[in-house]
CSV table of C-alpha atoms in Angstrom, one decimal:
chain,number,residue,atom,x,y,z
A,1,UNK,CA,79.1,121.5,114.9
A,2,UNK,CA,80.2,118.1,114.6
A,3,UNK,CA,82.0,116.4,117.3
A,4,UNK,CA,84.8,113.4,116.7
A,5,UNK,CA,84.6,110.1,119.3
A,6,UNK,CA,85.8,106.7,119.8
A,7,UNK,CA,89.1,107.2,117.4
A,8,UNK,CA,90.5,104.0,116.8
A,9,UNK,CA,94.3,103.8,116.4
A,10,UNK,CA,97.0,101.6,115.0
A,11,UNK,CA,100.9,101.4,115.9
A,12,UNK,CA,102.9,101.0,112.5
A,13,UNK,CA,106.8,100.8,112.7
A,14,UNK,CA,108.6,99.7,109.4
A,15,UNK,CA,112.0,98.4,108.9
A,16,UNK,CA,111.8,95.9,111.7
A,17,UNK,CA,114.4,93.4,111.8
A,18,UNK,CA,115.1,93.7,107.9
A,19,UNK,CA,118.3,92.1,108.2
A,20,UNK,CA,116.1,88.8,109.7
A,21,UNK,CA,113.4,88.2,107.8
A,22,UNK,CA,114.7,85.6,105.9
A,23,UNK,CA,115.9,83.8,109.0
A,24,UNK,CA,112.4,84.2,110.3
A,25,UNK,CA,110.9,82.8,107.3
A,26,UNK,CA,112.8,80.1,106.9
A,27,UNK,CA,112.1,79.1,111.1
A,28,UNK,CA,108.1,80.0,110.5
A,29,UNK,CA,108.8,77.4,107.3
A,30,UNK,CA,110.5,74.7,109.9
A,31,UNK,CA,107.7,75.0,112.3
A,32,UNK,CA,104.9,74.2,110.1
A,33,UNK,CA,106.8,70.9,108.8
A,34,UNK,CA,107.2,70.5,112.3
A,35,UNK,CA,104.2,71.0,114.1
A,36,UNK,CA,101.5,71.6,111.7
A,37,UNK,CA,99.0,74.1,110.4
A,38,UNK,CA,95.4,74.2,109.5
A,39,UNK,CA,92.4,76.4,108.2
A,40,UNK,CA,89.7,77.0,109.9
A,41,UNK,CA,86.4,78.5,109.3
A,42,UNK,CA,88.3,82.5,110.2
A,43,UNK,CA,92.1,81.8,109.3
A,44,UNK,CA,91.6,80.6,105.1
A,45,UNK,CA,95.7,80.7,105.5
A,46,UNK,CA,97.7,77.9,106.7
A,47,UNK,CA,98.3,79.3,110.6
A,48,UNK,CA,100.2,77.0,113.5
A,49,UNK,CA,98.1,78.8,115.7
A,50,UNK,CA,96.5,75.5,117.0
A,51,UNK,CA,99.2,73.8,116.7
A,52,UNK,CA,102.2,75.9,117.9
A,53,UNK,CA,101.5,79.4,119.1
A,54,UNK,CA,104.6,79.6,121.6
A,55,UNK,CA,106.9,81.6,118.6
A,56,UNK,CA,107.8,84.4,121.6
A,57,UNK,CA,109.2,81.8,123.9
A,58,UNK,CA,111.3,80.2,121.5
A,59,UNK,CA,115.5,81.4,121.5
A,60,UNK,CA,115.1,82.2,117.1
A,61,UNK,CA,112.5,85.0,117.9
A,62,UNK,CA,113.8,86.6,121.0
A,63,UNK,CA,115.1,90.1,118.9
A,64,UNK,CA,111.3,90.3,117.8
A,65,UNK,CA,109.7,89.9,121.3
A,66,UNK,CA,112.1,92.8,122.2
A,67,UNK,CA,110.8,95.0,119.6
A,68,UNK,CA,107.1,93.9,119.8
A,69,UNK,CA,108.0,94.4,123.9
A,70,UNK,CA,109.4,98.0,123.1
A,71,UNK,CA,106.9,98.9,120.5
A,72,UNK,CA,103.6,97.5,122.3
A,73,UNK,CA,104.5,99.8,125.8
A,74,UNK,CA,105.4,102.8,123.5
A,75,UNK,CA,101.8,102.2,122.4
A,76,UNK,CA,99.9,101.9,125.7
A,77,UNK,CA,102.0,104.6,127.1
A,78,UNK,CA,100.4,107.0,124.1
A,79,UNK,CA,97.3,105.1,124.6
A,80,UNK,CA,97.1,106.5,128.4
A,81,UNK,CA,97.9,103.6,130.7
A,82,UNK,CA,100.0,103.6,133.2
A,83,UNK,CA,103.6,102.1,133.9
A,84,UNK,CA,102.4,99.9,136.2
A,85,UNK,CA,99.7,98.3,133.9
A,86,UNK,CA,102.2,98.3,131.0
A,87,UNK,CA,104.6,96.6,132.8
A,88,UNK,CA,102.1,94.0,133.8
A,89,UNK,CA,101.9,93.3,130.3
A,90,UNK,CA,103.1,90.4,128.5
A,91,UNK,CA,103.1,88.2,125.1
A,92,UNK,CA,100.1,85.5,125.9
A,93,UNK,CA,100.6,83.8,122.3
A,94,UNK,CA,102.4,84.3,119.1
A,95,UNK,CA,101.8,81.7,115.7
A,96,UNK,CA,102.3,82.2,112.3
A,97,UNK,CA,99.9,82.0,109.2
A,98,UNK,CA,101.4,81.2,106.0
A,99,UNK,CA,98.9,82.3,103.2
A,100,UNK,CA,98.7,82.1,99.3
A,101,UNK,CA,97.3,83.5,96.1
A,102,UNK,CA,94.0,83.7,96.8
A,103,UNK,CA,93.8,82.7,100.7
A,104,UNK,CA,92.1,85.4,103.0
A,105,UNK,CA,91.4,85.9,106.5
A,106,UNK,CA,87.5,87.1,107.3
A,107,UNK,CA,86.7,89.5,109.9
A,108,UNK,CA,87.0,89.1,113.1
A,109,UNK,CA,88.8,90.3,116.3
A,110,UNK,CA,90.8,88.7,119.4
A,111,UNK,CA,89.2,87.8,122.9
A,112,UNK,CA,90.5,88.2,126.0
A,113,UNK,CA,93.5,90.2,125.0
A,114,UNK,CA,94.5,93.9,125.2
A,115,UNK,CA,96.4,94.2,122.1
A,116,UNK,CA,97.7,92.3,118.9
A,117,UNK,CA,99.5,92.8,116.2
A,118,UNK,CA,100.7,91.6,113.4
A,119,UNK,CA,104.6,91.6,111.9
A,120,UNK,CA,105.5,90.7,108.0
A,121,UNK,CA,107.9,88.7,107.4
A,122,UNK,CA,107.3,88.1,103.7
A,123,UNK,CA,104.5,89.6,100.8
A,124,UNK,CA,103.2,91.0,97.6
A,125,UNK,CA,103.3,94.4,97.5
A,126,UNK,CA,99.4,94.3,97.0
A,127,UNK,CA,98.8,91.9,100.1
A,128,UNK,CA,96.7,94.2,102.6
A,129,UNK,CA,95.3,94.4,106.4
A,130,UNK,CA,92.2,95.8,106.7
A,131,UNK,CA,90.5,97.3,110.0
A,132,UNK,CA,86.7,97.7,109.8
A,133,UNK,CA,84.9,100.7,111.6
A,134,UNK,CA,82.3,99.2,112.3
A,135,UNK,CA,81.1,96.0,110.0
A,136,UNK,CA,77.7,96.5,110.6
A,137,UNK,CA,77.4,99.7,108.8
A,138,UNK,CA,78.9,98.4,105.9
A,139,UNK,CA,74.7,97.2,105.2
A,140,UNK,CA,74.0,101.1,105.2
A,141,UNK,CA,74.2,102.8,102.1
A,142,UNK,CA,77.4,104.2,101.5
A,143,UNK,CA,78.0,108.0,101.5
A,144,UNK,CA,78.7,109.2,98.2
A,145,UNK,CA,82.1,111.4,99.3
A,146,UNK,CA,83.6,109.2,102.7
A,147,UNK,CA,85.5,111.6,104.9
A,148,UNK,CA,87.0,111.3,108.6
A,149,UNK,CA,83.4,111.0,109.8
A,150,UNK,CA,82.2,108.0,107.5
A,151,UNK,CA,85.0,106.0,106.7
A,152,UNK,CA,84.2,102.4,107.1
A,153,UNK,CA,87.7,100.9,106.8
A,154,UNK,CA,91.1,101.8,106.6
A,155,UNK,CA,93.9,99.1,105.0
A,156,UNK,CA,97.8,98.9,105.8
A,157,UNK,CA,100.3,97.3,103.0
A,158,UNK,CA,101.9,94.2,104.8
A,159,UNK,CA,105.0,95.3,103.7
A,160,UNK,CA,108.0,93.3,105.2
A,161,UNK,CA,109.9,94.4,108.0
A,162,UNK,CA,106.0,95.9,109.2
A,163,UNK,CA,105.0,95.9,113.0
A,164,UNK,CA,101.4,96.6,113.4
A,165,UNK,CA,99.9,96.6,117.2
A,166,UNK,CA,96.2,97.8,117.8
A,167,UNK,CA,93.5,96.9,120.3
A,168,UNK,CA,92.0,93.5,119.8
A,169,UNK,CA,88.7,94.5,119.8
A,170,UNK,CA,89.8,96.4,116.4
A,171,UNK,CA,88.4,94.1,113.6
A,172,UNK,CA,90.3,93.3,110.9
A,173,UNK,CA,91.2,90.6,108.2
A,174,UNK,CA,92.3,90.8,104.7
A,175,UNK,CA,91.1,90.1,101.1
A,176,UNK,CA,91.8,87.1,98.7
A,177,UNK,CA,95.7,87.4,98.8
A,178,UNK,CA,97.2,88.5,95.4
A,179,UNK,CA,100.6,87.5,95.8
A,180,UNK,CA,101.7,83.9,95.8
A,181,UNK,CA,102.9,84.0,99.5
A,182,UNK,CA,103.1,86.0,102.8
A,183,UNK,CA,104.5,84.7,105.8
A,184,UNK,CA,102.7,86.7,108.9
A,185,UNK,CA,103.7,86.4,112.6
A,186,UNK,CA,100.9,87.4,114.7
A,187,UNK,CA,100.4,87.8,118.5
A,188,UNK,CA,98.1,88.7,121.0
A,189,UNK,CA,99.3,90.6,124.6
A,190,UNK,CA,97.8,90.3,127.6
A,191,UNK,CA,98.5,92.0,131.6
């Protein structure tokens, strides 16, 4: 017999907000001219996350906070908490990384949070997130045949219009980007 622990989940709603994505890109686009972005040794993107990282308390994206609001309690109510712990919850930060043809983010995961998430605002059909399993098994010799017991990662097109919320001890990061630009607007939730 083989028994099945620790599954490790992600949220995915598409078509969010399709009719604002280009508003969003184009206020993502202001921000960094006004505030800044830099790389740092995990974000190889352009991200305002040191430099502005307040996106959900800002009027321009107060119809995605709803939806990332909605969508995140939706999740921890599957997940098995309880109303009174999801309605604790709230957005801690939100920033934006702005990435090109060959940028990346490398592995890694988000401290003292309960969830993130990611929303796409704009990509190459071929720009992907991937969640690890568990990294350090990817030093193990591989199984010739991975199935639902041995898969070491699992990868979600950042379509646009894409709401991803998962744990933030999930790791995750993404390749050298194909396409010549994705706007991503992440967040992190806290109680």
């Amino acid at each position: 017999m083989i028994e099945s622990w620790f599954p490790r989940t992600v949220f995915v709603k598409n078509n969010v907000l399709l009719d604002k994505l280009e508003y969003y890109e184009n206020f993502v686009e202001h921000v960094v001219s006004q505030q800044g972005s830099e790389r740092n040794g995990i974000h190889f993107v352009e991200s305002t996350h040191k430099y502005f990282d307040r996106f959900h308390e800002t009027s321009q994206m107060q119809d995605l906070v709803k939806e990332i609001t909605i969508s995140s309690h939706e999740y921890l109510k599957a997940l098995g908490y309880n109303d009174d712990t999801i309605s604790s919850t709230k957005i801690a930060n939100m920033w934006a990384n702005v990435s090109g043809k060959g940028d990346y983010l490398t592995p890694h995961i988000h401290g003292e949070s309960l969830l993130s998430g990611a929303f796409y605002v704009c990509s190459g059909e071929d720009d992907k997130l991937r969640f690890f399993n568990n990294i350090t098994e990817s030093f193990l010799k591989a199984p010739d045949n991975p199935n639902q017991y041995s898969y070491q990662y699992c990868e979600y097109p950042c379509t646009p219009g894409r709401l991803l919320i998962f744990k933030s001890s999930f790791m995750h990061g993404t390749e050298a980007q194909k396409s010549d630009k994705k706007v991503v607007i992440s967040f992190n939730i806290t109680t």
